[in-house]
Every structure is written in C-alpha cells, then in structure tokens.
mmCIF file of C-alpha atoms in Angstrom:
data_model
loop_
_atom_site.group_PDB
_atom_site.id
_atom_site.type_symbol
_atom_site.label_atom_id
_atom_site.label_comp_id
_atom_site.label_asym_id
_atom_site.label_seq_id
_atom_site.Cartn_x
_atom_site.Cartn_y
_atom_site.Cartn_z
ATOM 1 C CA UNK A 1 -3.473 21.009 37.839
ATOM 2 C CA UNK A 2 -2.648 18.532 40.498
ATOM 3 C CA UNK A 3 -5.055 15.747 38.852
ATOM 4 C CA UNK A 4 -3.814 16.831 35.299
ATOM 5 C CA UNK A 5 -0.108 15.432 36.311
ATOM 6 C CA UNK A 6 -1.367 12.589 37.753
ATOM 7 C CA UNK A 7 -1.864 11.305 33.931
ATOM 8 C CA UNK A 8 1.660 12.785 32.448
ATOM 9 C CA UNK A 9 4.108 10.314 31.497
ATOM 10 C CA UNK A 10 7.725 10.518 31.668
ATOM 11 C CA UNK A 11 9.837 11.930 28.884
ATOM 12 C CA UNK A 12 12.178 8.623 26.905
ATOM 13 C CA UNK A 13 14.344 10.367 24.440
ATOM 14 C CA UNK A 14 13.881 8.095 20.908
ATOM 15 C CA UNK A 15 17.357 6.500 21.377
ATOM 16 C CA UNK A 16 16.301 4.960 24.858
ATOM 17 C CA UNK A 17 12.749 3.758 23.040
ATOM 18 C CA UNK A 18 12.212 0.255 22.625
ATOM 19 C CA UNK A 19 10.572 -0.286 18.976
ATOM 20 C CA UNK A 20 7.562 -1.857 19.240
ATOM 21 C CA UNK A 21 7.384 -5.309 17.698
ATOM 22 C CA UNK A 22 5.991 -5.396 13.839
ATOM 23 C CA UNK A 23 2.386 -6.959 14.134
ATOM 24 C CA UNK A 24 2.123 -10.774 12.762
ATOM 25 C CA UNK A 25 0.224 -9.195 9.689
ATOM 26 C CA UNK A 26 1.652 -11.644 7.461
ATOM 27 C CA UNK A 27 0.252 -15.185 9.429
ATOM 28 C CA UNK A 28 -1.778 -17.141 6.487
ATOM 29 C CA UNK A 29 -5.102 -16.503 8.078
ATOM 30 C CA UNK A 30 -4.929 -12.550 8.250
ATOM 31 C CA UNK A 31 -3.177 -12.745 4.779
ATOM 32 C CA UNK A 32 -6.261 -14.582 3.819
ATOM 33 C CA UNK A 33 -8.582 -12.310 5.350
ATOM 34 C CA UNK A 34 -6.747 -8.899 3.659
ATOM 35 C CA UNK A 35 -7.059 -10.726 -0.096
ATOM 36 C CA UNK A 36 -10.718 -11.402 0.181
ATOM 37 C CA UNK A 37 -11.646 -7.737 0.744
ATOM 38 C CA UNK A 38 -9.962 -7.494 -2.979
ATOM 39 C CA UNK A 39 -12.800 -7.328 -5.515
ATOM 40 C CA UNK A 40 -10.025 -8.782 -7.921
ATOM 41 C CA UNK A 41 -9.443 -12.284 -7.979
ATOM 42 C CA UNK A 42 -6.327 -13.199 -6.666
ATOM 43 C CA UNK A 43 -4.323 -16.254 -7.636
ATOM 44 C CA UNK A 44 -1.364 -18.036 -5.988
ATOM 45 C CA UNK A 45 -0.351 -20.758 -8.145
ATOM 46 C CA UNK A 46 3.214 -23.016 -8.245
ATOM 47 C CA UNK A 47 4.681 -23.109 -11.540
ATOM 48 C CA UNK A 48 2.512 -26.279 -12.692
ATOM 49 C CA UNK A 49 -0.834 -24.432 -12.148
ATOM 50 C CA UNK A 50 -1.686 -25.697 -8.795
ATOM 51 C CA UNK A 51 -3.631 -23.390 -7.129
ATOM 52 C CA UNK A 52 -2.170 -22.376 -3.389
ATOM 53 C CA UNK A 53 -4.629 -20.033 -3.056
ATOM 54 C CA UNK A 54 -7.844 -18.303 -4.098
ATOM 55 C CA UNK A 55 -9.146 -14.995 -2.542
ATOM 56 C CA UNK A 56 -13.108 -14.502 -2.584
ATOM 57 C CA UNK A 57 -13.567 -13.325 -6.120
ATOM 58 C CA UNK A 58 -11.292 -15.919 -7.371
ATOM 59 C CA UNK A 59 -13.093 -18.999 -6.016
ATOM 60 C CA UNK A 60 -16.119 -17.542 -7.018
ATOM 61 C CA UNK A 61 -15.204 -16.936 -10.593
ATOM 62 C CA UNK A 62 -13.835 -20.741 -10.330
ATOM 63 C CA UNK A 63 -17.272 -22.159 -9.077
ATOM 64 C CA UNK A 64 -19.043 -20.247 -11.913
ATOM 65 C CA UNK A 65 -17.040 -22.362 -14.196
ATOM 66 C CA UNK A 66 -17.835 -19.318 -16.784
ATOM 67 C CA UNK A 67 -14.233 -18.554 -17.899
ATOM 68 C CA UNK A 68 -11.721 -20.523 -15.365
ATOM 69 C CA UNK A 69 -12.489 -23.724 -12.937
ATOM 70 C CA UNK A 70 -10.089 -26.211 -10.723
ATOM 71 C CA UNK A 71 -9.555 -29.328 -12.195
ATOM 72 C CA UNK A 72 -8.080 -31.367 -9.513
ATOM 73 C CA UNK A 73 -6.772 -27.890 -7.747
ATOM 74 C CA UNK A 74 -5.259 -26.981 -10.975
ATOM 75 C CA UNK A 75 -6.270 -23.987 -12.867
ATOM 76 C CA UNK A 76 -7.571 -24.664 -16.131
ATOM 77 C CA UNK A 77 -9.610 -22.745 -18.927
ATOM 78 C CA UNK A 78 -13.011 -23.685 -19.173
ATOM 79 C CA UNK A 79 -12.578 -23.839 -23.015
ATOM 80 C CA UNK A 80 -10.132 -26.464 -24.048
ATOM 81 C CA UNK A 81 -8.735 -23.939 -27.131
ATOM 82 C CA UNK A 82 -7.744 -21.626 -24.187
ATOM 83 C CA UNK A 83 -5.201 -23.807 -22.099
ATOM 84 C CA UNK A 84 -2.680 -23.219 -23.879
ATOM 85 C CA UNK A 85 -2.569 -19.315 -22.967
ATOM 86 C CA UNK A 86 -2.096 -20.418 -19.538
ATOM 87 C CA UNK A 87 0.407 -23.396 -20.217
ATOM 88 C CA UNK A 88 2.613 -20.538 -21.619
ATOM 89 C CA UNK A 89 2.050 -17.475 -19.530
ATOM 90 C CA UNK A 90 3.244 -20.145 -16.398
ATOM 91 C CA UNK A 91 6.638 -20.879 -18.747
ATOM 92 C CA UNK A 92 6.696 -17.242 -18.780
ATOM 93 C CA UNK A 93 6.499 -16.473 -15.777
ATOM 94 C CA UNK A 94 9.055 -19.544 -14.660
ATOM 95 C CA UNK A 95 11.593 -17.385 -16.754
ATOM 96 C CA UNK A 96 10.648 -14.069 -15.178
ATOM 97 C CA UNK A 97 8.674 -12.921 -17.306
ATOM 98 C CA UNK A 98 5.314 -11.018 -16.590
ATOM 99 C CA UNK A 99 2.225 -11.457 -19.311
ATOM 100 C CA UNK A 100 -1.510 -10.627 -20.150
ATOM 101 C CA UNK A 101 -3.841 -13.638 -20.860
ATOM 102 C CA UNK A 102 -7.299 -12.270 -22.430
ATOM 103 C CA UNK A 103 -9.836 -14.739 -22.298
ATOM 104 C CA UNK A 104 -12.607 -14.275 -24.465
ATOM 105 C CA UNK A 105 -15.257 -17.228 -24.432
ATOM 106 C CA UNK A 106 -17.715 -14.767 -24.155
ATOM 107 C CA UNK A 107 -17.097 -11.870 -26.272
ATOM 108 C CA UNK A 108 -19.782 -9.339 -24.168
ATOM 109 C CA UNK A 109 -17.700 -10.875 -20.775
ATOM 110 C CA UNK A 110 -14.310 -11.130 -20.962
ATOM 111 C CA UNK A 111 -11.595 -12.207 -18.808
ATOM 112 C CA UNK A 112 -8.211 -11.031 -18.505
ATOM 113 C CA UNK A 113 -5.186 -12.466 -16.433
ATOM 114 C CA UNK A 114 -1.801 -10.200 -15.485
ATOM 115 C CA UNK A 115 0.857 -13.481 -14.721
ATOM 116 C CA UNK A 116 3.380 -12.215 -12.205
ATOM 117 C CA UNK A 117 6.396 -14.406 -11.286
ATOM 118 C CA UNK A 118 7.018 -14.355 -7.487
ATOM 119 C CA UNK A 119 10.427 -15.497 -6.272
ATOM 120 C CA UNK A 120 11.204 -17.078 -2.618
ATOM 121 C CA UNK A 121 13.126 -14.553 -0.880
ATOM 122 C CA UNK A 122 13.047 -10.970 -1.922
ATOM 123 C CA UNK A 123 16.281 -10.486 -3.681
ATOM 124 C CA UNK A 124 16.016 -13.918 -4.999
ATOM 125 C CA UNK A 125 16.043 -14.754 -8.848
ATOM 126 C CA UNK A 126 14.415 -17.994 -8.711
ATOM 127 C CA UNK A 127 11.088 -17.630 -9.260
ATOM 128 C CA UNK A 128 8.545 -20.572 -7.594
ATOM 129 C CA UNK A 129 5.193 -19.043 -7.363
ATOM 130 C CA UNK A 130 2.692 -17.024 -9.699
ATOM 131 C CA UNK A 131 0.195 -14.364 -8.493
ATOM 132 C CA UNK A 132 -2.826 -14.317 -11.296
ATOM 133 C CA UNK A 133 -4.541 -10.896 -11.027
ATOM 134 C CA UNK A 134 -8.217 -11.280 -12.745
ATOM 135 C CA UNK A 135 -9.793 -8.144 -14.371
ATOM 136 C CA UNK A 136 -12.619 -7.576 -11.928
ATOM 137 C CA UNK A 137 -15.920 -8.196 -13.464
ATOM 138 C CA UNK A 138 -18.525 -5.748 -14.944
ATOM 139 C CA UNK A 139 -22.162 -5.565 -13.261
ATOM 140 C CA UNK A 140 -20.701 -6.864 -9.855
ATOM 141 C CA UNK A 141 -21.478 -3.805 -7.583
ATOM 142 C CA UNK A 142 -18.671 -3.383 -4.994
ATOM 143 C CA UNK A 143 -19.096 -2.220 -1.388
ATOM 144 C CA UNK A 144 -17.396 1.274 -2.653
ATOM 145 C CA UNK A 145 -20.202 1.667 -4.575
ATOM 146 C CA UNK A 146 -22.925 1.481 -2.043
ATOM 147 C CA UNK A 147 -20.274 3.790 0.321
ATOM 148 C CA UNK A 148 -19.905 6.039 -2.439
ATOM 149 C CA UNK A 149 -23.447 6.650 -2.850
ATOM 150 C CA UNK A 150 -24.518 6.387 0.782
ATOM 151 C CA UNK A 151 -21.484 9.698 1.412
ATOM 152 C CA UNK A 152 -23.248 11.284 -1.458
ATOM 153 C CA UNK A 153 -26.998 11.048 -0.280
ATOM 154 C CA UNK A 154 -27.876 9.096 -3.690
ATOM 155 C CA UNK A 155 -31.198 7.186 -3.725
ATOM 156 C CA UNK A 156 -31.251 3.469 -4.685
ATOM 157 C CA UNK A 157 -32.645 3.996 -8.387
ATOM 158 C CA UNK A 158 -29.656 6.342 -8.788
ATOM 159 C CA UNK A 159 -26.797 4.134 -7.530
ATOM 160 C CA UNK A 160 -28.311 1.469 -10.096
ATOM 161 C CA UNK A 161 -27.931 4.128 -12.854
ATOM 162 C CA UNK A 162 -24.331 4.808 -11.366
ATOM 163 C CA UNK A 163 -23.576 1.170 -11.516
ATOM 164 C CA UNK A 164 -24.633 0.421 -14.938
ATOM 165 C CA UNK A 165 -22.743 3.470 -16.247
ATOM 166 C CA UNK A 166 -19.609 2.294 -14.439
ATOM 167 C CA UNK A 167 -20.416 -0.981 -16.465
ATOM 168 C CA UNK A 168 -20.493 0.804 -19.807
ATOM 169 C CA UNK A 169 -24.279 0.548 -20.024
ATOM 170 C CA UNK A 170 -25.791 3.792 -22.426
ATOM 171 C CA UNK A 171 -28.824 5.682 -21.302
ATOM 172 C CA UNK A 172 -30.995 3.756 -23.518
ATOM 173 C CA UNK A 173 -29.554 0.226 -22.223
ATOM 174 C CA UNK A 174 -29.860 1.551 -18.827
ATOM 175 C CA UNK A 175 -33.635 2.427 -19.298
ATOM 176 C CA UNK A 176 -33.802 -1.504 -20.841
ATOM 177 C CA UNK A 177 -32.451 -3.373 -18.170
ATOM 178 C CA UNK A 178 -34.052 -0.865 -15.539
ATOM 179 C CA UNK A 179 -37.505 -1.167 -17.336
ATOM 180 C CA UNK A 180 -37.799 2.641 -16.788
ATOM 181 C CA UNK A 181 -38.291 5.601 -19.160
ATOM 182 C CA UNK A 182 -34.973 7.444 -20.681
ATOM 183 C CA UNK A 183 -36.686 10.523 -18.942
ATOM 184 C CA UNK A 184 -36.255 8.984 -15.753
ATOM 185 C CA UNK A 185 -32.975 7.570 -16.561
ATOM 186 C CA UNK A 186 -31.657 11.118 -17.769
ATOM 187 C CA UNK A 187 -33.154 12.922 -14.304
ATOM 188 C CA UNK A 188 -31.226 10.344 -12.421
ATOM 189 C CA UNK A 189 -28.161 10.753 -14.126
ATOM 190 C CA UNK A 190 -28.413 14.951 -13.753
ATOM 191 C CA UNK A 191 -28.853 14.066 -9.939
ATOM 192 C CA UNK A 192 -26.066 12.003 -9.875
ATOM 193 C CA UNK A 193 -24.150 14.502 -11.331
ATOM 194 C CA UNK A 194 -25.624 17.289 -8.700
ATOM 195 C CA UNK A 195 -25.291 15.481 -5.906
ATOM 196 C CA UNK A 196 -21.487 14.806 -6.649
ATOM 197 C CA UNK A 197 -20.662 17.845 -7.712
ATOM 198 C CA UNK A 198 -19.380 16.795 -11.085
ATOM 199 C CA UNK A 199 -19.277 19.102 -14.340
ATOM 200 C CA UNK A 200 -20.306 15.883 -16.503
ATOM 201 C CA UNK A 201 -21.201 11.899 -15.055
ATOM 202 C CA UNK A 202 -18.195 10.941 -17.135
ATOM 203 C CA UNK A 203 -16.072 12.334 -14.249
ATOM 204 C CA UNK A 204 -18.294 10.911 -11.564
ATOM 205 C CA UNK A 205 -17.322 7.485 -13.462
ATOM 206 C CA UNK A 206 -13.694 7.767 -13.654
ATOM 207 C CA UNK A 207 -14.098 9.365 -9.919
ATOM 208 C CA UNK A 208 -15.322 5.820 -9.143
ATOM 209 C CA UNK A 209 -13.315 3.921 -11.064
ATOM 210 C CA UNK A 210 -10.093 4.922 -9.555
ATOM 211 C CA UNK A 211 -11.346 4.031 -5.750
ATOM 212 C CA UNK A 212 -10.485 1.373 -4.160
ATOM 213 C CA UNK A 213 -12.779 -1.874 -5.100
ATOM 214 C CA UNK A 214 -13.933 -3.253 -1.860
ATOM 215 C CA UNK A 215 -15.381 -6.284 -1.672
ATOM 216 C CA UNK A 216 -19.415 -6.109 -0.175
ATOM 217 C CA UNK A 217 -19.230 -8.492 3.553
ATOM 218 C CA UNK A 218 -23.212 -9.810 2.356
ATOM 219 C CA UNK A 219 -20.843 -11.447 -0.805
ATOM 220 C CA UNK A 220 -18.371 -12.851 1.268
ATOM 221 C CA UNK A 221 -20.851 -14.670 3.828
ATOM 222 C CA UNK A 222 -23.187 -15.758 0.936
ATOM 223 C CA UNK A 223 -20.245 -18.065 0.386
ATOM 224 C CA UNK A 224 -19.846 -19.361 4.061
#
C-alpha cells in the first residue's frame, strides 16, 4: 500500500485546472498530411481556378490528365467543351453558391465535382477560396478495403470479388476480368457473404460503402 501511494497524484478541482493548449493541428504540413489519407480528391482553388492545393488523389487524377489537369497551376478540363462547367461553378461559388459539375468524357468513367465556396473568417460572407470535392473513382481499391477483408479473414481472390462488386461489376463481368469460372465467382461471393455475416452481398456492399475511404500508404509513396 505504501508503494501504491507513492504513484497517487494530488486532487485539482476543474476550476483550479489549467486547460491544456489545443494541438497545432491546423499548421499547413499536418493539414497536408490529414487530406492525403482522403481517397477523395481534394481541391483548394482561389476564385480564378488557381489551384492552392491538391491532396493525393487530386494530383493524381491531375497527372492522369484523364478528366482534369493543371494548366499553368490552373485547373482546367481536359476537354475544351467542358471548361465552361468550371468557369461557372467558380462564379457560383464567388456568389455563395454551392454546385455539382459532372464530367463525362468518358461515359463508363465519370467525374463529378461538389464546388463549395469557403469564406476567410468563419462568420465571414466574403467568400475567397473553393474546396472541389471529386467523386472518388471506381476500381481504385482503398486501404479500408484490404482492412475490411483482413478483420474478416477473406482470402485474396475474395477481396477482388468484393472490390469489383463495390465497383458495380456483375458476376459474369467479374468472372471476365478475373478470367475465372462464374462457379468460382458465385462460391466466393457466398463466402464473402459467410464470412461477414451478411443475409445478402448487397449489404456487405453498402456495409463497405459507408466506411470511411482510406487512402492505401503503398499509393501515397508510389508518388514520392
């Protein structure tokens, strides 16, 4: 008992405590860091279209040059018929309003873009920035996936069945792009289901879809 008090601490009632001070979360670097575990891109833009900043998907959706690209560290459409979309969602947002830009160069692949005006100072009503939320894209397995499958004991071929499912992918497209038989592609699917405890693999879908879309570390540092 004697070497138990050694280790008690004195009692401060909470009016006498000292608040401890709020961590510097916000600094541009760990700001940074937080956006790129996203798997949305995330754009900051200034009411002209200059690009302040780009999380991980972002810039890598701007190197593909498939639907969006920096021109001069502006953000432009990567068909010309498309600029004008994002000319008028920033005039938009400049007035405060929010808007949906849908992108669709390639109909099997599309983009979509939520505009959100951002003023200076909370409270504020002029606006001076623009966060661009990008609709992540399909086939791009997250790191919730692989922790998703790894908490429910799935094998590799069956997180690849999960995935394409989550993509929108049929049985028989699965058993395509897999090169495997629909027999095989139906026993992973009932294992899936199993495993997960789920009445149909519709519900282990939408359980997927509504957790939170992690970006994998092996994508980040293929960029670096």
């Amino acid at each position: 008992m004697e070497m138990l008090s050694q280790f008690r601490f004195p009692y401060v009632p909470a009016a006498d405590r000292t608040p401890a001070s709020p961590p510097d979360a916000l600094q541009p670097g760990m700001l940074a860091r937080v956006l790129d575990e996203i798997d949305h891109g995330l754009l900051l833009l200034d009411l002209t279209g200059r690009i302040l900043h780009a999380n991980f998907p972002a810039r890598r959706e701007l190197m593909s040059g498939h639907t969006l690209r920096s021109i001069d560290g502006m953000l432009a459409a990567s068909q010309a018929g498309s600029q004008p979309k994002l000319r008028q969602a920033l005039k938009d947002a400049e007035r405060d309003y929010r808007s949906i830009v849908e992108l669709d160069e390639d109909p099997e692949d599309p983009l979509s873009l939520a505009f959100i005006p951002l003023a200076a100072l909370h409270g504020a009503s002029t606006v001076d920035t623009v966060l661009v939320m990008c609709s992540r894209r399909p086939g791009c397995e997250s790191l919730t996936m692989q922790m998703f499958a790894r908490s429910k004991r799935l094998t590799r071929a069956e997180q690849n069945v999960l995935a394409r499912l989550c993509a929108g992918h049929g049985a028989e497209e699965i058993a395509c792009l897999e090169g495997i038989r629909m027999s095989t592609v139906r026993t992973h699917i009932k294992n899936v289901r199993q495993k997960t405890g789920s009445n149909s693999i519709r519900e282990v879908v939408y359980r997927v879809s509504r957790m939170p879309q992690i970006v994998s570390a092996l994508r980040i540092a293929s960029e670096n």
